[in-house]
Coordinates of C-alpha atoms and ligand atoms in Angstrom, one line a residue:
M1 CA 125.7 101.3 89.1
I2 CA 125.7 102.0 92.8
P3 CA 123.5 104.9 93.8
H4 CA 125.4 107.9 95.0
Y5 CA 124.4 111.1 96.6
I6 CA 125.6 114.7 96.5
G7 CA 125.2 116.1 100.0
D8 CA 124.8 114.3 103.4
S9 CA 122.1 113.6 105.8
T10 CA 121.6 116.4 108.2
P11 CA 119.9 116.7 111.6
D12 CA 118.0 119.9 110.7
P13 CA 114.4 119.3 109.7
G14 CA 113.7 120.6 106.2
S15 CA 117.4 121.0 105.5
T16 CA 118.5 120.8 101.9
G17 CA 122.2 119.9 102.4
L18 CA 123.0 123.1 100.4
D19 CA 124.1 125.3 103.3
N20 CA 121.7 128.2 103.7
M21 CA 120.6 128.5 100.1
D22 CA 116.9 127.8 99.5
P23 CA 116.5 125.8 96.3
W24 CA 114.1 126.8 93.5
A25 CA 112.5 123.4 93.6
H26 CA 112.6 120.8 96.4
I27 CA 111.4 117.3 95.6
I28 CA 110.7 115.2 98.6
G29 CA 111.3 111.5 97.7
G30 CA 113.4 110.1 95.0
G31 CA 111.2 107.2 94.0
L32 CA 109.5 106.8 90.7
S33 CA 107.8 110.2 90.6
G34 CA 110.5 112.3 92.3
L35 CA 113.2 110.9 89.9
S36 CA 110.8 111.3 86.9
L37 CA 110.3 114.9 87.7
A38 CA 114.0 115.5 88.3
S39 CA 115.0 113.8 85.1
S40 CA 112.4 115.7 83.1
L41 CA 113.8 118.9 84.5
A42 CA 117.3 117.8 83.6
K43 CA 116.3 117.7 80.0
L44 CA 115.2 121.3 80.0
G45 CA 118.6 123.0 80.1
N46 CA 119.3 125.9 82.3
L47 CA 116.8 126.1 85.1
P48 CA 115.6 129.2 87.1
G49 CA 117.4 127.9 90.2
Q50 CA 118.7 124.9 92.1
V51 CA 116.7 121.6 92.4
V52 CA 117.1 119.3 95.4
V53 CA 115.8 115.8 95.6
S54 CA 115.7 114.4 99.1
E55 CA 115.7 110.6 99.3
P56 CA 116.9 108.5 102.2
N57 CA 117.0 105.2 100.3
L58 CA 117.6 105.4 96.5
D59 CA 118.2 101.6 96.4
A60 CA 114.5 101.0 97.2
L61 CA 113.7 101.5 93.5
V62 CA 115.9 98.6 92.5
S63 CA 113.5 96.1 94.0
K64 CA 110.6 97.2 91.9
T65 CA 109.4 96.5 88.3
F66 CA 107.0 98.7 86.5
S67 CA 104.6 97.3 83.8
F68 CA 102.2 99.2 81.5
W69 CA 100.6 99.1 78.1
F70 CA 102.2 101.3 75.4
T71 CA 101.8 102.1 71.8
A72 CA 104.8 102.3 69.3
A73 CA 104.7 106.2 69.6
E74 CA 105.2 105.9 73.4
E75 CA 108.0 103.4 73.4
N76 CA 110.8 106.0 73.3
F77 CA 109.4 107.9 76.3
L78 CA 108.2 105.0 78.5
K79 CA 111.3 102.8 77.7
P80 CA 110.0 99.2 78.2
E81 CA 112.9 96.7 78.5
F82 CA 110.7 93.7 77.8
S83 CA 107.3 93.5 76.1
S84 CA 104.6 91.1 74.8
D85 CA 101.5 91.6 72.6
T86 CA 99.5 88.8 74.4
W87 CA 98.0 88.6 77.8
T88 CA 95.6 86.3 79.5
L89 CA 92.9 86.5 82.3
S90 CA 91.3 83.5 83.8
T91 CA 89.1 82.0 86.5
N92 CA 89.0 78.4 87.4
D93 CA 86.4 77.8 84.6
L94 CA 87.2 80.4 81.9
Q95 CA 90.2 81.9 80.1
V96 CA 90.4 84.9 77.9
T97 CA 93.5 85.5 75.7
Q98 CA 93.9 88.9 74.2
Q99 CA 96.4 90.0 71.5
G100 CA 97.0 93.7 71.0
S101 CA 97.5 95.3 67.6
C102 CA 98.4 98.8 68.7
F103 CA 99.2 98.1 72.3
R104 CA 101.9 95.9 73.8
Y105 CA 102.4 95.2 77.5
G106 CA 105.8 96.3 78.6
T107 CA 108.0 96.2 81.7
R108 CA 110.8 98.4 82.9
T109 CA 112.9 97.5 85.9
G110 CA 113.3 100.0 88.8
R111 CA 117.1 99.6 88.3
N112 CA 116.8 100.9 84.8
V113 CA 114.6 103.9 85.9
L114 CA 117.2 104.7 88.6
E115 CA 120.3 104.4 86.4
A116 CA 118.7 106.6 83.7
A117 CA 117.7 109.2 86.2
L118 CA 121.1 109.3 87.9
R119 CA 122.8 109.7 84.5
A120 CA 120.5 112.7 83.6
I121 CA 120.8 114.3 87.0
D122 CA 124.6 113.8 87.1
L123 CA 125.0 115.8 83.9
H124 CA 122.9 118.7 85.2
P125 CA 124.8 121.2 87.4
Q126 CA 121.7 122.6 89.1
I127 CA 120.1 119.3 90.3
R128 CA 121.3 117.4 93.4
I129 CA 120.2 114.4 95.2
V130 CA 120.6 114.6 99.0
K131 CA 120.5 111.5 101.2
E132 CA 118.0 112.6 103.8
A133 CA 114.5 112.0 105.1
V134 CA 112.7 115.3 105.2
H135 CA 110.7 115.9 108.5
A136 CA 109.0 119.3 107.8
Q137 CA 108.0 121.3 104.7
P138 CA 111.3 122.6 103.2
K139 CA 111.8 126.2 102.2
A140 CA 111.8 126.5 98.4
S141 CA 109.9 128.3 95.8
H142 CA 108.3 125.0 94.7
C143 CA 107.9 121.9 96.9
F144 CA 106.9 118.5 95.6
D145 CA 105.8 115.8 98.1
S146 CA 106.0 112.2 97.0
R147 CA 106.2 110.5 100.4
P148 CA 104.1 107.4 100.4
C149 CA 100.8 107.9 102.2
N150 CA 100.1 106.1 105.4
I151 CA 98.4 102.7 104.9
D152 CA 95.7 103.6 107.3
S153 CA 94.4 106.0 104.7
F154 CA 93.9 103.3 102.0
E155 CA 90.3 102.5 101.1
L156 CA 91.3 99.1 99.7
T157 CA 94.8 97.7 99.4
Q158 CA 96.6 95.9 96.6
S159 CA 98.9 93.6 98.4
F160 CA 101.3 91.5 96.4
F161 CA 104.4 89.4 96.8
G162 CA 106.6 88.9 93.7
T163 CA 109.2 86.1 93.3
E164 CA 111.6 86.5 90.4
V165 CA 113.3 83.4 89.2
L166 CA 116.1 82.7 86.7
F167 CA 116.0 79.5 84.7
D168 CA 119.0 77.7 83.3
Q169 CA 117.1 77.1 80.1
P170 CA 114.4 79.2 78.4
H171 CA 111.2 79.0 80.4
G172 CA 109.2 79.1 77.1
I173 CA 106.5 81.6 78.3
S174 CA 105.8 84.5 76.1
Q175 CA 102.3 85.6 77.2
I176 CA 101.7 87.8 80.2
G177 CA 99.5 86.1 82.8
L178 CA 97.8 89.3 83.7
M179 CA 95.1 88.1 86.1
N180 CA 95.0 84.3 86.2
E181 CA 93.0 82.0 88.5
I182 CA 91.0 85.1 89.8
Q183 CA 89.1 84.0 92.9
R184 CA 87.2 85.4 95.7
I185 CA 88.9 85.4 99.1
T186 CA 87.4 86.4 102.5
N187 CA 88.1 90.1 102.2
G188 CA 88.4 90.6 98.5
I189 CA 89.9 88.9 95.5
R190 CA 93.2 87.1 94.6
F191 CA 94.9 86.3 91.3
I192 CA 98.3 85.2 90.0
Y193 CA 100.3 87.5 87.8
T194 CA 103.1 85.9 85.7
L195 CA 105.5 88.2 83.8
P196 CA 108.2 86.8 81.5
M197 CA 111.2 89.2 81.7
G198 CA 113.2 87.8 78.8
P199 CA 113.6 84.1 77.9
H200 CA 115.2 83.0 81.2
R201 CA 113.6 85.3 83.8
L202 CA 110.0 85.0 85.2
L203 CA 108.3 87.1 87.8
V204 CA 105.4 85.3 89.7
E205 CA 103.2 87.4 91.9
H206 CA 100.2 86.4 94.0
T207 CA 98.1 89.6 94.3
D208 CA 95.2 90.5 96.5
F209 CA 92.7 93.4 96.2
V210 CA 91.6 93.5 99.8
T211 CA 89.9 95.5 102.5
T212 CA 92.8 94.8 105.0
P213 CA 96.4 94.3 103.8
S214 CA 97.4 90.6 103.3
D215 CA 100.0 88.6 105.1
F216 CA 103.0 88.6 102.7
S217 CA 104.2 85.2 104.0
I218 CA 101.0 83.6 102.7
L219 CA 101.5 85.1 99.2
K220 CA 105.2 84.1 99.2
D221 CA 104.3 80.5 100.0
L222 CA 101.7 80.5 97.2
N223 CA 104.4 81.7 94.7
E224 CA 106.7 78.9 95.8
R225 CA 103.9 76.4 95.5
Y226 CA 103.0 77.7 92.0
L227 CA 106.6 77.5 90.8
Q228 CA 107.0 73.9 92.2
Q229 CA 103.8 72.8 90.5
H230 CA 104.7 74.3 87.1
F231 CA 108.5 73.9 86.8
D232 CA 111.2 71.5 87.8
A233 CA 112.8 73.0 90.9
S234 CA 116.3 72.1 89.7
R235 CA 115.9 74.4 86.6
F236 CA 115.5 77.7 88.4
R237 CA 116.7 79.8 91.3
I238 CA 115.1 82.8 93.1
T239 CA 116.9 86.0 92.3
R240 CA 114.7 88.8 93.6
M241 CA 111.6 89.4 95.6
E242 CA 109.3 92.4 95.7
T243 CA 106.4 93.2 98.0
A244 CA 104.0 96.1 98.1
N245 CA 100.8 97.5 99.6
I246 CA 99.5 99.9 96.9
P247 CA 96.6 102.2 97.7
M248 CA 93.3 101.6 95.9
G249 CA 91.6 104.8 96.8
F250 CA 92.0 106.9 100.0
T251 CA 89.5 107.3 102.8
H252 CA 91.0 110.7 103.7
Q253 CA 93.4 113.3 102.3
S254 CA 96.9 113.4 103.7
I255 CA 98.6 116.7 104.6
N256 CA 101.1 117.6 101.8
W257 CA 104.3 119.6 101.9
G258 CA 103.7 121.4 98.7
T259 CA 102.3 119.8 95.5
P260 CA 101.6 116.1 95.9
L261 CA 103.3 113.8 93.4
G262 CA 103.1 110.1 92.4
A263 CA 100.8 107.9 94.4
R264 CA 100.3 110.7 96.9
G265 CA 99.2 112.9 94.1
G266 CA 96.6 110.5 92.8
M267 CA 98.7 109.3 89.9
T268 CA 98.1 105.6 90.5
R269 CA 94.8 104.2 89.4
D270 CA 92.4 103.4 92.3
A271 CA 91.0 100.3 90.5
T272 CA 94.2 98.8 89.4
G273 CA 97.2 100.3 91.1
Y274 CA 98.9 101.1 87.8
G275 CA 100.8 104.3 87.9
Y276 CA 104.0 104.1 85.9
R277 CA 102.7 105.6 82.6
T278 CA 100.7 108.4 84.3
I279 CA 103.6 109.3 86.6
R280 CA 106.0 109.6 83.7
Y281 CA 103.8 111.8 81.6
A282 CA 102.4 113.9 84.4
C283 CA 105.9 114.6 85.8
D284 CA 107.1 115.6 82.3
V285 CA 104.2 118.1 82.0
I286 CA 104.9 119.5 85.5
A287 CA 108.6 120.0 84.6
K288 CA 107.8 121.8 81.4
D289 CA 105.1 124.1 83.0
L290 CA 107.5 124.8 85.9
V291 CA 110.2 126.0 83.7
K292 CA 108.0 127.9 81.2
Y293 CA 105.5 129.6 83.6
N294 CA 107.3 129.2 87.0
S295 CA 104.0 127.6 88.2
I296 CA 102.2 124.4 87.7
K297 CA 98.7 122.9 87.8
P298 CA 98.5 119.9 90.2
Y299 CA 97.7 116.6 88.4
R300 CA 94.0 116.0 88.2
R301 CA 92.3 112.7 87.2
F302 CA 89.2 112.5 85.0
K303 CA 86.2 112.7 87.4
M304 CA 84.5 109.9 85.4
T305 CA 87.5 107.6 86.1
D306 CA 87.2 108.3 89.8
W307 CA 83.5 107.6 89.8
A308 CA 83.9 104.3 87.8
D309 CA 86.8 103.2 89.9
Q310 CA 84.8 103.9 93.1
L311 CA 82.0 101.7 91.7
F312 CA 84.5 98.9 91.2
L313 CA 86.0 99.3 94.7
N314 CA 82.5 99.2 96.2
L315 CA 81.8 96.0 94.3
I316 CA 85.0 94.4 95.6
K317 CA 84.1 95.4 99.1
Q318 CA 80.4 94.3 99.0
R319 CA 80.4 91.5 96.4
P320 CA 83.8 90.1 95.8
D321 CA 82.1 86.9 94.6
V322 CA 80.9 88.5 91.4
I323 CA 84.3 90.1 90.5
P324 CA 86.0 87.1 88.8
N325 CA 83.3 86.6 86.2
T326 CA 82.7 90.3 85.7
L327 CA 86.3 90.9 84.8
L328 CA 86.4 87.9 82.5
Q329 CA 83.2 89.1 80.7
I330 CA 84.7 92.6 80.3
A331 CA 87.9 91.1 78.8
N332 CA 86.0 88.8 76.6
K333 CA 83.8 91.5 75.1
M334 CA 86.3 94.3 74.7
S335 CA 88.8 94.3 71.9
P336 CA 92.4 93.9 73.2
D337 CA 93.4 97.4 72.2
R338 CA 90.3 98.9 73.9
F339 CA 91.0 96.8 77.0
A340 CA 94.6 98.1 77.1
A341 CA 93.6 101.7 76.6
F342 CA 91.0 101.3 79.3
M343 CA 93.5 99.9 81.8
M344 CA 95.8 102.9 81.1
M345 CA 92.7 105.2 81.2
R346 CA 93.8 107.3 78.4
S347 CA 90.5 109.1 77.9
P348 CA 86.9 109.0 79.3
I349 CA 85.9 107.3 76.0
D350 CA 87.7 104.2 77.2
L351 CA 85.4 104.0 80.1
I352 CA 82.3 104.1 77.8
H353 CA 83.8 101.1 75.9
M354 CA 84.3 99.3 79.3
F355 CA 80.7 99.9 80.4
R356 CA 79.4 98.6 77.0
A357 CA 81.3 95.4 77.6
A358 CA 80.5 95.0 81.3
P359 CA 77.6 92.8 82.6
V360 CA 74.7 95.2 83.3
K361 CA 73.5 93.7 86.6
P362 CA 76.5 94.1 88.9
F363 CA 77.2 97.7 87.9
T364 CA 73.5 98.8 87.9
C365 CA 73.0 97.3 91.4
A366 CA 76.2 98.9 92.6
L367 CA 75.0 102.2 91.2
L368 CA 71.8 101.9 93.1
G369 CA 73.6 100.6 96.2
R370 CA 71.6 97.4 96.1
Y371 CA 74.4 94.8 96.2
Q372 CA 72.0 92.1 97.5
W373 CA 70.1 92.2 94.2
I374 CA 73.1 91.1 92.1
Ligands
LIG401 C1 106.7 97.0 94.3 C2 105.8 97.8 93.4 C3 105.5 97.5 92.1 C4 104.7 98.3 91.3 N1 104.5 97.9 90.0 C5 103.8 98.7 89.2 C6 103.6 98.3 87.9 O1 104.0 97.2 87.4 N2 103.0 99.2 87.0 C7 102.6 100.4 87.5 O2 102.0 101.2 86.7 N3 102.6 100.7 88.8 C8 103.3 99.9 89.7 N4 103.4 100.3 91.0 C9 102.6 101.4 91.4 C10 103.3 102.8 91.3 O3 103.8 103.0 90.0 C11 104.5 102.8 92.3 O4 104.0 102.7 93.6 C12 105.4 104.1 92.1 O5 106.6 103.7 92.8 C13 104.8 105.3 92.8 O6 105.7 106.3 92.7 P1 105.9 107.3 93.9 O7 107.0 108.3 93.5 O8 104.6 107.9 94.3 O9 106.4 106.5 95.2 P2 107.8 105.8 95.5 O10 108.4 105.3 94.2 O11 107.5 104.8 96.6 O12 108.7 107.0 96.0 C14 108.5 107.6 97.3 C15 109.8 107.9 97.9 O13 109.7 108.7 99.0 C16 110.7 108.4 99.9 N5 110.4 109.0 101.2 C17 109.6 108.5 102.1 N6 109.6 109.4 103.2 C18 110.4 110.4 102.9 C19 110.8 111.5 103.6 N7 110.3 111.8 104.8 N8 111.7 112.4 103.1 C20 112.2 112.1 101.8 N9 111.9 111.0 101.1 C21 111.0 110.1 101.6 C22 110.8 106.9 99.8 O14 112.0 106.4 100.3 C23 110.5 106.6 98.4 O15 111.7 106.4 97.6 C24 104.2 99.5 91.8 C25 104.4 99.8 93.2 C26 105.2 99.0 94.0 C27 105.4 99.4 95.4

């Protein structure tokens, strides 16, 4: 399906493309969170007013894939297209393989998110997508701002380059390579992520958690080298590439045009960059509150999660050398389902299970700010 818009770009800052009518809700950005909110609103029938989604480039979503852990009860809402119950983590010396009982690791393509959202929005007479970049806070009863924050405000950055390849025969990989060959690099850590997307497709990503964003060309070369080392080059071709610099914490707050949404609204996890599950559920709650009460409570994370994630970010900054073994030890000691629940940070209890599994020294020293004692 080719993305289409209702309305045209307009030179007026803050314009809605709807002549002079101020909408009831204006969503700035039609990426994952903007479209999640719009499609949740679309399910709620008659709305108190018009909804506008301003997005200059709907196609951008097509170059992304979203992965997450889910339970059977969540499948219908989160809509994974591919999934596996087994994932691995490794360093050069150790490997941990986990098999979930309640949790599977699923993936949904950005194309699928976009097409489903467009179908829902198309059917709703009060919701419109306008092809425009907004340059000032629009006039509306409710404004939601999902513009990505400036990279200068990131505390650490998750930089990755993904290369998706299509094989002429099944590649034979069923496990998710979640964090493999984790190693220290100069300004953080690096690992390889391998994601089977059906029997013929594979996504390979070199990912860095770093203090300054990485050079994508280096990560791209590493993917190519990995593919050449593991597969016969005549058996696959590259079909898609994706790159990202995802925020891992922010050094300062951005100025929002209304309620912040998505990564801007703290819906991606500082320690991991995962955001899909939180964004889908948080936007659904916001949509329901908006229609029921004509007001919303901005999304808030658990304070304990922020605190623990900050500890982890400090460790990456100060002692990246201890991260590979620390992660392996946590994965080795936690049950697969608890590990999955912790990665999705479903409740503060998940954090307690993580601390019980984690090696005591690095986290205690990080707590005391004595990184040299580790
Ligand atoms: C490549 C990639 C892969 C990811 N993979 C995963 C994953 O596997 N699992 C997971 O949980 N999370 C993942 N994430 C993290 C997170 O889920 C995504 O970053 C998610 O897209 C965040 O949603 P968002 O709405 O905040 O931002 P976006 O989806 O980036 O949407 C923001 C939108 O705002 C638009 N915009 C910018 N400026 C303006 C303006 N002035 N006016 C109007 N619109 C504007 C942009 O064009 C964009 O479409 C990934 C992120 C990326 C970038």
